[in-house]
Coordinates of C-alpha atoms (C1' of nucleotides) in Angstrom, one line a residue:
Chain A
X1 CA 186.0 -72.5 -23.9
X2 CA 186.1 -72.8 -20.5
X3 CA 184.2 -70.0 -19.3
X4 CA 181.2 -70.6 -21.8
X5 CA 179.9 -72.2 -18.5
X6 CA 179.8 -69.2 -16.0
X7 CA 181.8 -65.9 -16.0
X8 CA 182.1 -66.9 -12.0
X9 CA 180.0 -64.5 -11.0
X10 CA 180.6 -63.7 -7.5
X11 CA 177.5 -62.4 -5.4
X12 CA 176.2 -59.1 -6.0
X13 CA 179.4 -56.9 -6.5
X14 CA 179.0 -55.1 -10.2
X15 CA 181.0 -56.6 -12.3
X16 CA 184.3 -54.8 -13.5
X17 CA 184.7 -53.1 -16.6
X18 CA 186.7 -55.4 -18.7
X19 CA 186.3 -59.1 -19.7
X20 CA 185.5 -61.0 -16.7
X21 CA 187.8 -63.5 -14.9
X22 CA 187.4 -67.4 -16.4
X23 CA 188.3 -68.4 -12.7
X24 CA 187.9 -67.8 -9.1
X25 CA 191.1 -66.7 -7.1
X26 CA 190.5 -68.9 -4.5
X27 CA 190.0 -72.8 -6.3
X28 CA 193.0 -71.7 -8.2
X29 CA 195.2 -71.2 -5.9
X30 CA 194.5 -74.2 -4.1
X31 CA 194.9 -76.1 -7.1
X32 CA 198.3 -74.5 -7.3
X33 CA 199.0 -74.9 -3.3
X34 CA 198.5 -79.1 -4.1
X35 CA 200.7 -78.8 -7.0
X36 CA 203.4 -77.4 -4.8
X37 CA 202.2 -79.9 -1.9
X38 CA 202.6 -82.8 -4.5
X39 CA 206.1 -81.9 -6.0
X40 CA 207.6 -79.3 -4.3
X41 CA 208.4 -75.8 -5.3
X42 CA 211.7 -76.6 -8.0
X43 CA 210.1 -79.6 -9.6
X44 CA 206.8 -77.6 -10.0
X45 CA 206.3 -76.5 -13.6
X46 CA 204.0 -73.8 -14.5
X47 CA 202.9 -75.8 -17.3
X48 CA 201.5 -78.4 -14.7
X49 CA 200.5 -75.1 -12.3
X50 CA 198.9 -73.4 -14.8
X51 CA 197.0 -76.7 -16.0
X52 CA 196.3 -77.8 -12.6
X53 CA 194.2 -74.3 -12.1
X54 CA 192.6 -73.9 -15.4
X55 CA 194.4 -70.9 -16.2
X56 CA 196.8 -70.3 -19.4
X57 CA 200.1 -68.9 -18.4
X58 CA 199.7 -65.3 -18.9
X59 CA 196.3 -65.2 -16.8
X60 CA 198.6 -66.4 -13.9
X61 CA 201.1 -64.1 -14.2
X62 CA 198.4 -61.6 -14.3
X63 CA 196.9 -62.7 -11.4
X64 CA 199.6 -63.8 -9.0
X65 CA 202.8 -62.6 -10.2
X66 CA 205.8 -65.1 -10.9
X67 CA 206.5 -68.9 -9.7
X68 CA 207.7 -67.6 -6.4
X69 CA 205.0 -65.0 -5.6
X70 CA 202.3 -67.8 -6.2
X71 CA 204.5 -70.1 -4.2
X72 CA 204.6 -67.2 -1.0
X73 CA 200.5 -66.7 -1.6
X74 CA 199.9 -70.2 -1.0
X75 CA 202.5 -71.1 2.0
X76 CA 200.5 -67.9 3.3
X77 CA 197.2 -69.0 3.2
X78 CA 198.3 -72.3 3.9
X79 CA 199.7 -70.8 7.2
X80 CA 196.2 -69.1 7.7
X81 CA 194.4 -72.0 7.6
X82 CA 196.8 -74.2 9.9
X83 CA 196.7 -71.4 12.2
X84 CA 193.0 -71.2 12.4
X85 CA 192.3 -74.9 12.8
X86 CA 195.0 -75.1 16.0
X87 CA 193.3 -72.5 17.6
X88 CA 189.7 -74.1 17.1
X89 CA 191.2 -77.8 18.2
X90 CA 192.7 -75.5 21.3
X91 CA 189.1 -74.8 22.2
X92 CA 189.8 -73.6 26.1
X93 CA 186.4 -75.6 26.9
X94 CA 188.9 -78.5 26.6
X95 CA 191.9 -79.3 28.8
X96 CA 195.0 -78.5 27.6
X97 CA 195.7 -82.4 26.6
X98 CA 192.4 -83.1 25.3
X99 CA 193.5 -79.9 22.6
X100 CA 196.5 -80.9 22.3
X101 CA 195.4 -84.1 21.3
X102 CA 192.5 -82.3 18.9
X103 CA 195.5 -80.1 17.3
X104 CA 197.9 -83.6 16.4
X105 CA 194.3 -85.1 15.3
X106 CA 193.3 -82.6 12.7
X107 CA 197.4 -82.1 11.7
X108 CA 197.1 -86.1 11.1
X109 CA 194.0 -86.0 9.4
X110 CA 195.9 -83.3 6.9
X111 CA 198.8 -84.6 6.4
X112 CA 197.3 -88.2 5.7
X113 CA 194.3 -86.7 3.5
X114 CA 195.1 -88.8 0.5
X115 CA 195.9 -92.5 1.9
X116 CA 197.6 -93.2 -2.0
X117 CA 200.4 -90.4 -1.6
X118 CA 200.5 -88.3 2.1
X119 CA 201.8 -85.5 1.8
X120 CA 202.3 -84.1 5.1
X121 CA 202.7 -80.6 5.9
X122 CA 203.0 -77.9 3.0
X123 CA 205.6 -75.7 4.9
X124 CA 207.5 -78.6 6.5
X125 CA 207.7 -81.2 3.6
X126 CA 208.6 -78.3 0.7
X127 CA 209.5 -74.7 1.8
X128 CA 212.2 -76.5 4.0
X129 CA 213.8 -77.5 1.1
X130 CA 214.1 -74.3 -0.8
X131 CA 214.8 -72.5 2.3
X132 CA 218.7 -72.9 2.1
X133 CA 218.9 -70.6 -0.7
X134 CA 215.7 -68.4 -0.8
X135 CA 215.6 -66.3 2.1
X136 CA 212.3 -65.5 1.4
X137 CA 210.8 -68.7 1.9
X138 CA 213.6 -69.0 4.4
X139 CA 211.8 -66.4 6.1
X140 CA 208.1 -67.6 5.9
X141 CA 208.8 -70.9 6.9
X142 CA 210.4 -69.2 9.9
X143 CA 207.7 -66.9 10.9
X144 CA 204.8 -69.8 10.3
X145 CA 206.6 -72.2 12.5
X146 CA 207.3 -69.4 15.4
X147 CA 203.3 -68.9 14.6
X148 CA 202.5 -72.3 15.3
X149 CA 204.7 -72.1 18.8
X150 CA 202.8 -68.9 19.6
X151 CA 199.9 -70.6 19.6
X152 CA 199.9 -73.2 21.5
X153 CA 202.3 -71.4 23.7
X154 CA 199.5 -69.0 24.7
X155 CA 197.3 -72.1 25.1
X156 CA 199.7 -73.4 28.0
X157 CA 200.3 -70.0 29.3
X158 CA 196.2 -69.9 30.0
X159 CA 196.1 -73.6 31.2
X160 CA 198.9 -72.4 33.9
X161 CA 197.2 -69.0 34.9
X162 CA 194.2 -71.8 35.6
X163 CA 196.0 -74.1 37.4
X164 CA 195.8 -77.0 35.2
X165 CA 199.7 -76.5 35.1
X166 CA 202.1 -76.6 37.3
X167 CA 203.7 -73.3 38.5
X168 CA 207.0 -74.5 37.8
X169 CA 206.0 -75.5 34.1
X170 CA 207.6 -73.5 31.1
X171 CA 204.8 -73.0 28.5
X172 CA 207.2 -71.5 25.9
X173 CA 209.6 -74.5 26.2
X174 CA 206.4 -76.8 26.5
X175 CA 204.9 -75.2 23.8
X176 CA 208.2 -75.9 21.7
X177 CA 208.5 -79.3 22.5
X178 CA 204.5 -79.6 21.9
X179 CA 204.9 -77.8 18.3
X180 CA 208.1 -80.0 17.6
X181 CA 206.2 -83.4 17.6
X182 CA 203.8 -81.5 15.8
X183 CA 206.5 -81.2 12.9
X184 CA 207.7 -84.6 13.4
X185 CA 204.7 -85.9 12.3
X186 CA 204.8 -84.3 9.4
X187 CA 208.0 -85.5 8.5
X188 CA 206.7 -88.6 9.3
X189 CA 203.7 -89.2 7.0
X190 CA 205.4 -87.7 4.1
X191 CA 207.3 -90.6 4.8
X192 CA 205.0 -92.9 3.9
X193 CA 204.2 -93.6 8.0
X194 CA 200.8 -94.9 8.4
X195 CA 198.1 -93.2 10.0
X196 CA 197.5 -95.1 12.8
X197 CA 201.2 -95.5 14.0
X198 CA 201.0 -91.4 14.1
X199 CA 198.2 -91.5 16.2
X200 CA 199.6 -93.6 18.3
X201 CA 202.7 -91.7 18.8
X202 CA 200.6 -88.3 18.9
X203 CA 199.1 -89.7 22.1
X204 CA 202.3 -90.9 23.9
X205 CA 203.7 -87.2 23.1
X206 CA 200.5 -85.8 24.8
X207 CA 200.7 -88.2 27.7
X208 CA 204.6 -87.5 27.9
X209 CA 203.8 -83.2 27.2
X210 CA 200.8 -83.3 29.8
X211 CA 200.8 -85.8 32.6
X212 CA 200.2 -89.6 32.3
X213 CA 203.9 -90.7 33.9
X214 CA 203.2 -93.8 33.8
X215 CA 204.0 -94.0 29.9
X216 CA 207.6 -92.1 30.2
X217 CA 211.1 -93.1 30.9
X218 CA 211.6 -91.7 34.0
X219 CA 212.6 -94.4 36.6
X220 CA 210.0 -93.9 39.0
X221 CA 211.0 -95.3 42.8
Chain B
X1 CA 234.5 -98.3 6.0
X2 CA 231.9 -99.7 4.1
X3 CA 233.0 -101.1 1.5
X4 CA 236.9 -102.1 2.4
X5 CA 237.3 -104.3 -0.8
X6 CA 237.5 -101.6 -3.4
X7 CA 239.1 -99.1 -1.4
X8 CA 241.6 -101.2 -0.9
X9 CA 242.9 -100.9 -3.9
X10 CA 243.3 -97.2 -4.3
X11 CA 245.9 -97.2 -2.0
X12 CA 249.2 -98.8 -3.6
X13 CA 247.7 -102.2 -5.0
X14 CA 248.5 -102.0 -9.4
X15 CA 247.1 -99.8 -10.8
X16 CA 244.1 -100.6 -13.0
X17 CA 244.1 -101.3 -16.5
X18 CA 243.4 -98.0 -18.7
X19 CA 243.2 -94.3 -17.8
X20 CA 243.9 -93.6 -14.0
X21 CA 240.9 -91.6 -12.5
X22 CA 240.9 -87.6 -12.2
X23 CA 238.7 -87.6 -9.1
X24 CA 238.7 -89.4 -5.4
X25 CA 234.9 -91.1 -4.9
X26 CA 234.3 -90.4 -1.7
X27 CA 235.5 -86.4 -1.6
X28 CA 233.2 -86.5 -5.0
X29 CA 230.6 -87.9 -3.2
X30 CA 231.1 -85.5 -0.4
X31 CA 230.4 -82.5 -2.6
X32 CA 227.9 -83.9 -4.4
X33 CA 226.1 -84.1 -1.7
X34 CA 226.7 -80.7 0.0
X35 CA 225.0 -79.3 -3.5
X36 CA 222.3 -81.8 -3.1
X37 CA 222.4 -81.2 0.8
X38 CA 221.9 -76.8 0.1
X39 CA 219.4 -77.1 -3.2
X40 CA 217.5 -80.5 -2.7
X41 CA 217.2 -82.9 -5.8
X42 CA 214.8 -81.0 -7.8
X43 CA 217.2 -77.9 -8.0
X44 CA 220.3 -79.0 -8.2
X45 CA 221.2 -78.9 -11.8
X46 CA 224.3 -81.6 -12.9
X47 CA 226.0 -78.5 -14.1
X48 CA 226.5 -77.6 -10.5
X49 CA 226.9 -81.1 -9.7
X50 CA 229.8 -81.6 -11.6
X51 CA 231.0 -78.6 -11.4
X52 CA 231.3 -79.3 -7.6
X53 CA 232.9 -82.8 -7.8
X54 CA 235.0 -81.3 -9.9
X55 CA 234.2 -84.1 -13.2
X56 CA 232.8 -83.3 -16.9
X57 CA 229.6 -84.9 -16.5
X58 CA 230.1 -87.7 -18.9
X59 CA 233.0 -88.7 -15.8
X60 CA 229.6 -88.3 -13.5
X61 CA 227.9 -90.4 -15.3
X62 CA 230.1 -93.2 -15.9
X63 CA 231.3 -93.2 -12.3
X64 CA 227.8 -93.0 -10.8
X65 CA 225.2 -92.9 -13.0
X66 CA 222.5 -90.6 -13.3
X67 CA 221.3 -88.2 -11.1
X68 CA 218.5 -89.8 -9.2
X69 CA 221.2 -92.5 -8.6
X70 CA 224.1 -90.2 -7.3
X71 CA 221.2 -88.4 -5.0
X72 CA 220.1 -92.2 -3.6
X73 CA 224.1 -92.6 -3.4
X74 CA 224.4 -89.6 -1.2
X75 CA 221.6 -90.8 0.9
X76 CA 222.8 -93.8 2.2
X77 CA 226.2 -92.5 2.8
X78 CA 224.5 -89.5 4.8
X79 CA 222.5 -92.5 6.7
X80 CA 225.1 -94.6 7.4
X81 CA 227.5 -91.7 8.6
X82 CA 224.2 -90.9 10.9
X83 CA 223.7 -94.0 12.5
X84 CA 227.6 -94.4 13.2
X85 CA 227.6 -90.9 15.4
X86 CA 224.4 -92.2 17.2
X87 CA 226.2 -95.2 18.3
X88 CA 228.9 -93.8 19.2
X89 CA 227.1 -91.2 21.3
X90 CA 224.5 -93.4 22.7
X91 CA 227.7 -94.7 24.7
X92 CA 226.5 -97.7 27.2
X93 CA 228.7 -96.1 29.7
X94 CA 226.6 -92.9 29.8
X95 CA 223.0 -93.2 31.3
X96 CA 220.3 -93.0 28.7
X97 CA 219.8 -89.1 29.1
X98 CA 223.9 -88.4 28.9
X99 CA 223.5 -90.3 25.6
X100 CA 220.5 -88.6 24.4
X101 CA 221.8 -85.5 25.0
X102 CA 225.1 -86.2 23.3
X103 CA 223.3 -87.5 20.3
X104 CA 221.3 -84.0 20.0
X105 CA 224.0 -82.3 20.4
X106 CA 225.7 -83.8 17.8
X107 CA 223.3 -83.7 14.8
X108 CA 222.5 -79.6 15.9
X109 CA 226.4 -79.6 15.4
X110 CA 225.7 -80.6 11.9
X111 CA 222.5 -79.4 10.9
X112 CA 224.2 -75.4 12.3
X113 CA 227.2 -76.4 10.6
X114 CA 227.5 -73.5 8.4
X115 CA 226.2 -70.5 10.6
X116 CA 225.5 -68.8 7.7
X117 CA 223.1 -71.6 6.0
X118 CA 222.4 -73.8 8.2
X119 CA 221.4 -76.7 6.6
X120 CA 219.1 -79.2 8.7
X121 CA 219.3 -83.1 7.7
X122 CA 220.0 -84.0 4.1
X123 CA 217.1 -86.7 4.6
X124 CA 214.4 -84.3 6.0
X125 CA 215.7 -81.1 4.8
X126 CA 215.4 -82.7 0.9
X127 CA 214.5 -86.0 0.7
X128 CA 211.3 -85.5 2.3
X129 CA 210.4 -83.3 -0.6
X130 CA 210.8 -85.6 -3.5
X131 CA 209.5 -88.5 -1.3
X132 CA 205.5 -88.3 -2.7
X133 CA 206.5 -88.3 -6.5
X134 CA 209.5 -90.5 -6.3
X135 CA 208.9 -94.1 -4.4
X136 CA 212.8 -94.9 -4.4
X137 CA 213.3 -91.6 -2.5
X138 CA 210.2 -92.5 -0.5
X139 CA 211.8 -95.8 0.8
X140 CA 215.2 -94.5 1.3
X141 CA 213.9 -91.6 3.6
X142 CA 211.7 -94.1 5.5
X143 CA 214.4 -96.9 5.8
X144 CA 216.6 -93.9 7.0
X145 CA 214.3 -92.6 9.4
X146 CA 213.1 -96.5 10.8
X147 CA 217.1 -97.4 11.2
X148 CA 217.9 -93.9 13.6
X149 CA 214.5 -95.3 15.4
X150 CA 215.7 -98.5 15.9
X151 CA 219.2 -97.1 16.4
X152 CA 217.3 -95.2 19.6
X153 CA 215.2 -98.2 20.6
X154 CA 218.1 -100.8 21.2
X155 CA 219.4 -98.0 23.8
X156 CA 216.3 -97.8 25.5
X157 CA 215.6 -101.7 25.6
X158 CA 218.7 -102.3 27.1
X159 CA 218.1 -99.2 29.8
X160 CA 215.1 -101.1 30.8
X161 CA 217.2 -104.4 31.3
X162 CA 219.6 -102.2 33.5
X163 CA 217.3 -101.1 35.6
X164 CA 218.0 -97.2 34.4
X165 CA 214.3 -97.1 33.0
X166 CA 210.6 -97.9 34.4
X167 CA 209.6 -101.6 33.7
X168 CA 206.2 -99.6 32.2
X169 CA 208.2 -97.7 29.5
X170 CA 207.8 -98.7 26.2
X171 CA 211.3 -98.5 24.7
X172 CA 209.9 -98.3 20.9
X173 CA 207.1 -95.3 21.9
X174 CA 210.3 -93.9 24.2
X175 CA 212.3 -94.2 21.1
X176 CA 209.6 -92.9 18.1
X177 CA 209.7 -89.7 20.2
X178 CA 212.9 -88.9 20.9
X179 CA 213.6 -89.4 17.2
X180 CA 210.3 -87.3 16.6
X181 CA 212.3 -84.4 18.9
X182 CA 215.8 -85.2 16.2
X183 CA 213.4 -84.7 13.3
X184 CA 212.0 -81.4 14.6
X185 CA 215.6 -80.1 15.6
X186 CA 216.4 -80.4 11.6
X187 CA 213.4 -78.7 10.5
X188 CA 213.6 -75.4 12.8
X189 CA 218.0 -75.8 12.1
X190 CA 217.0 -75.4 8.4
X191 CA 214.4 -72.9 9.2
X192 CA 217.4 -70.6 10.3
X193 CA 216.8 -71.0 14.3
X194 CA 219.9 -70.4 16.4
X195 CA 222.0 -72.8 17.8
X196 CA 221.3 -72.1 21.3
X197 CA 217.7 -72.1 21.1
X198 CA 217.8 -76.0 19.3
X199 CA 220.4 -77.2 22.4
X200 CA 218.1 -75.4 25.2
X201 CA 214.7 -77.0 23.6
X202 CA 216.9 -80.2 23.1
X203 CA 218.0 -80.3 26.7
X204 CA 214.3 -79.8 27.6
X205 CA 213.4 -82.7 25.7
X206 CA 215.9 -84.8 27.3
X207 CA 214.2 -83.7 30.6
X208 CA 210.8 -84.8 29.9
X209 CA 211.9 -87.7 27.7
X210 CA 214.1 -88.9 31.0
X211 CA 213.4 -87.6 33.8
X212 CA 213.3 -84.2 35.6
X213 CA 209.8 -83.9 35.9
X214 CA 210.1 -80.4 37.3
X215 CA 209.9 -78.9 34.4
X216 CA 207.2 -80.9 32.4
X217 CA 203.7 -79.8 31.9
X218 CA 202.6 -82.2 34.6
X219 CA 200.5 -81.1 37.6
X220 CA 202.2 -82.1 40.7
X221 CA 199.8 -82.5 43.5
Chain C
dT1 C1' 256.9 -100.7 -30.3
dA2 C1' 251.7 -101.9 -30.7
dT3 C1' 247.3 -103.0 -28.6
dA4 C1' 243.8 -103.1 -25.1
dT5 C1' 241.4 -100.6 -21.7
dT6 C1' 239.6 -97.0 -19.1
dT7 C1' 238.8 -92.0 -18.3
dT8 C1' 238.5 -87.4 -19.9
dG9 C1' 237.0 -83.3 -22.6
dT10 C1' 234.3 -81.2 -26.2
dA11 C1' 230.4 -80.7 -28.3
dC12 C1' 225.9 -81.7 -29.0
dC13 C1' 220.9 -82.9 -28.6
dA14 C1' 216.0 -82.7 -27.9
dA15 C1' 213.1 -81.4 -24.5
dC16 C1' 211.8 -78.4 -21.2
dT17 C1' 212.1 -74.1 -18.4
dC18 C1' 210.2 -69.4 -17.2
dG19 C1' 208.5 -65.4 -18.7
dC20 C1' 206.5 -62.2 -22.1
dA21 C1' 204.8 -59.8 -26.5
dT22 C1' 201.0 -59.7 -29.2
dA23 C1' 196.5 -59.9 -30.4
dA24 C1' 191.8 -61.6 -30.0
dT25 C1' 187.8 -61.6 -26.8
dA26 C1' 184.3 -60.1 -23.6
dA27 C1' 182.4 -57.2 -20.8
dA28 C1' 181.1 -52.1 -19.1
dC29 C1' 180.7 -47.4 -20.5
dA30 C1' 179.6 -43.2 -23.5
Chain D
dT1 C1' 176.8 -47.7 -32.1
dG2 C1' 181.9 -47.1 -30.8
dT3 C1' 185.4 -46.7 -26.9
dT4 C1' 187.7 -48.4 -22.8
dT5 C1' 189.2 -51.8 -19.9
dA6 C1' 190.4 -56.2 -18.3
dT7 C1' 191.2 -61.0 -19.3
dT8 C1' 192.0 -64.5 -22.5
dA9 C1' 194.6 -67.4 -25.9
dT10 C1' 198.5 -68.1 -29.2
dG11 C1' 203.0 -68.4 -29.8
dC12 C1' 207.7 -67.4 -29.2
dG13 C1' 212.5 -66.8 -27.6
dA14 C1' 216.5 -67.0 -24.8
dG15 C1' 218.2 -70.0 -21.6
dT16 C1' 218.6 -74.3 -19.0
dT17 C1' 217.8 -79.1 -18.3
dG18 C1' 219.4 -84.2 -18.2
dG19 C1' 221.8 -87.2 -20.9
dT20 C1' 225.1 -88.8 -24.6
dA21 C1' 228.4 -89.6 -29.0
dC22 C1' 232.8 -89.2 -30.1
dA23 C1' 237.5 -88.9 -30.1
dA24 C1' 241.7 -87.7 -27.6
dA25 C1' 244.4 -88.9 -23.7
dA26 C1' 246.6 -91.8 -20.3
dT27 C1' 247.8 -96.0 -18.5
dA28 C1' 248.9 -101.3 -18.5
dT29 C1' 250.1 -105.2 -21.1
dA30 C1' 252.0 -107.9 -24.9

DNA sequence: TATATTTTGTACCAACTCGCATAATAAACA
DNA sequence: TGTTTATTATGCGAGTTGGTACAAAATATA
């Protein structure tokens, strides 16, 4: 049927001894990671999971365990990925605002990827939700978000030990406050908040985070 | 409250024609939400529902409607009860940061309500998931969100006018990111982090958002 | 009393939920 | 060729879902 096409061959490895897999691990479990983007964890079937990554139900059980274990895989890699592209937007070739600005860019530029629906960030915009009454998720949210902190707290750590900070500045604290707009965002475009208004706001949270006075509230004399 | 004409009339006008009602609205309403507010829309079943609000669901329905209705219902109670606490704490009397910090301080007191679970914002915490596959949900989160900006804005515009703020702020950027700081609170409250760590990064917030540039990332030469 | 009106409780429905048992299929291996 | 092994497809079953029909119950009114 759907594997009269290719038996997804992958490189050179010999192939296993039994029937060969009708899918590739990886498109699947993005296709499932957007399901769960779309509609959440509760309102995502495994009729629509299952369809959405070519796979009847039994293959992904086989594969990838119950709803919840595919559910954990892909706020995993989802994690992976998110972590990956803050630390290449934090490239220390950049000052710390210039990455700062790259990291809310790239977030924007996910969150916003289809213009029809946004559907802003995985972690914040669904595990939240089940996160009252699965510790589990609970738990993975929690550790992806102090990730995220960790991050670009060690990018503001290196910015001070280079003097582009001031002594007095706390990059844990900044770094919090930093990754907090970070989530608001996210919040924001699943919202429905157009793109360009989250730019906007991305770069008055830089200015405010990083220097640029002129911008903030404080009464200057 | 908000609707004085037909409260009025629970309270020792005639009684109405037929059967006399089982249940009080707004307590039902109350714990309708709190199940909503712990399992999101998606996952809270109206056996729980009812259950809760302590009706046979046939009583639910007539009453309220379905349940997409009874969730919007519990949304713009939850939004109005909101935007009355940020009033009040946004006090005139108090400067600008007083009544920032007392409006932080009040949602973490609701969001860590139960220490056990805390619980975030009904809006973010749930809402935001069912906001890309439901419009109605969509609109309510982003009328929600847009009123506690606005709520925010009107404190700084009239700051400015006082003289308490820099002529150069801009009162709706000023007021997009202190939200943007609320927002975040909720998501790391439902995320399970502690009290005191949401009021310290809150106070640090208030700081950079205000004044007390000592401790913002800013290089002081 | 009898009637009108409203709410409540029981019981039900069709559709959907997740997960699995079973068996056919497709490959490597002997 | 047959055997082994892994994946596939079919189909089911127990439970849950949102929503409703119906009649009993409780009140006001005539």
């Amino acid at each position: 049927m759907r594997n009269g096409k290719k038996m997804a061959e992958t490189k050179d490895k010999a192939r296993p001894r039994g029937r060969p897999r009708g899918f590739e691990p990886e498109t699947a479990l993005a296709r499932a990671r957007d399901v769960f983007w779309a509609a959440g964890f509760a309102a995502s079937s495994l009729d629509e999971l299952s369809a959405a990554m070519e796979m009847s139900r039994p293959s992904v059980y086989a594969a990838f365990g119950d709803k919840e274990a595919l559910y954990l895989r892909a706020l995993a890699d989802y994690r992976d990925a998110s972590a990956a592209a803050m630390r290449a937007a934090l490239d220390p070739g950049l000052s710390p605002a210039d990455g700062l600005r790259a990291v809310y860019r790239a977030a924007i530029a996910v969150y916003c990827a289809d213009p029809a629906a946004p559907r802003g960030c995985l972690l914040i915009g669904t595990a939240a939700t089940e996160s009252v009454r699965n510790p589990r998720v609970r738990q993975a949210l929690a550790e992806s978000l102090a990730l995220f902190n960790a991050i670009l707290e060690e990018r503001f750590r290196l910015a001070r030990k280079a003097g582009e900070l001031d002594t007095k500045a706390d990059p844990a604290m900044l770094a919090k406050l930093a990754a907090s707009l970070m989530f608001a965002l996210a919040v924001r475009a699943r919202a429905g908040e157009d793109r360009a208004a989250l730019e906007s706001l991305a770069d008055a949270g830089v200015d405010m985070l990083c220097g640029a006075p002129a911008k903030t509230g404080r009464k200057r004399s």
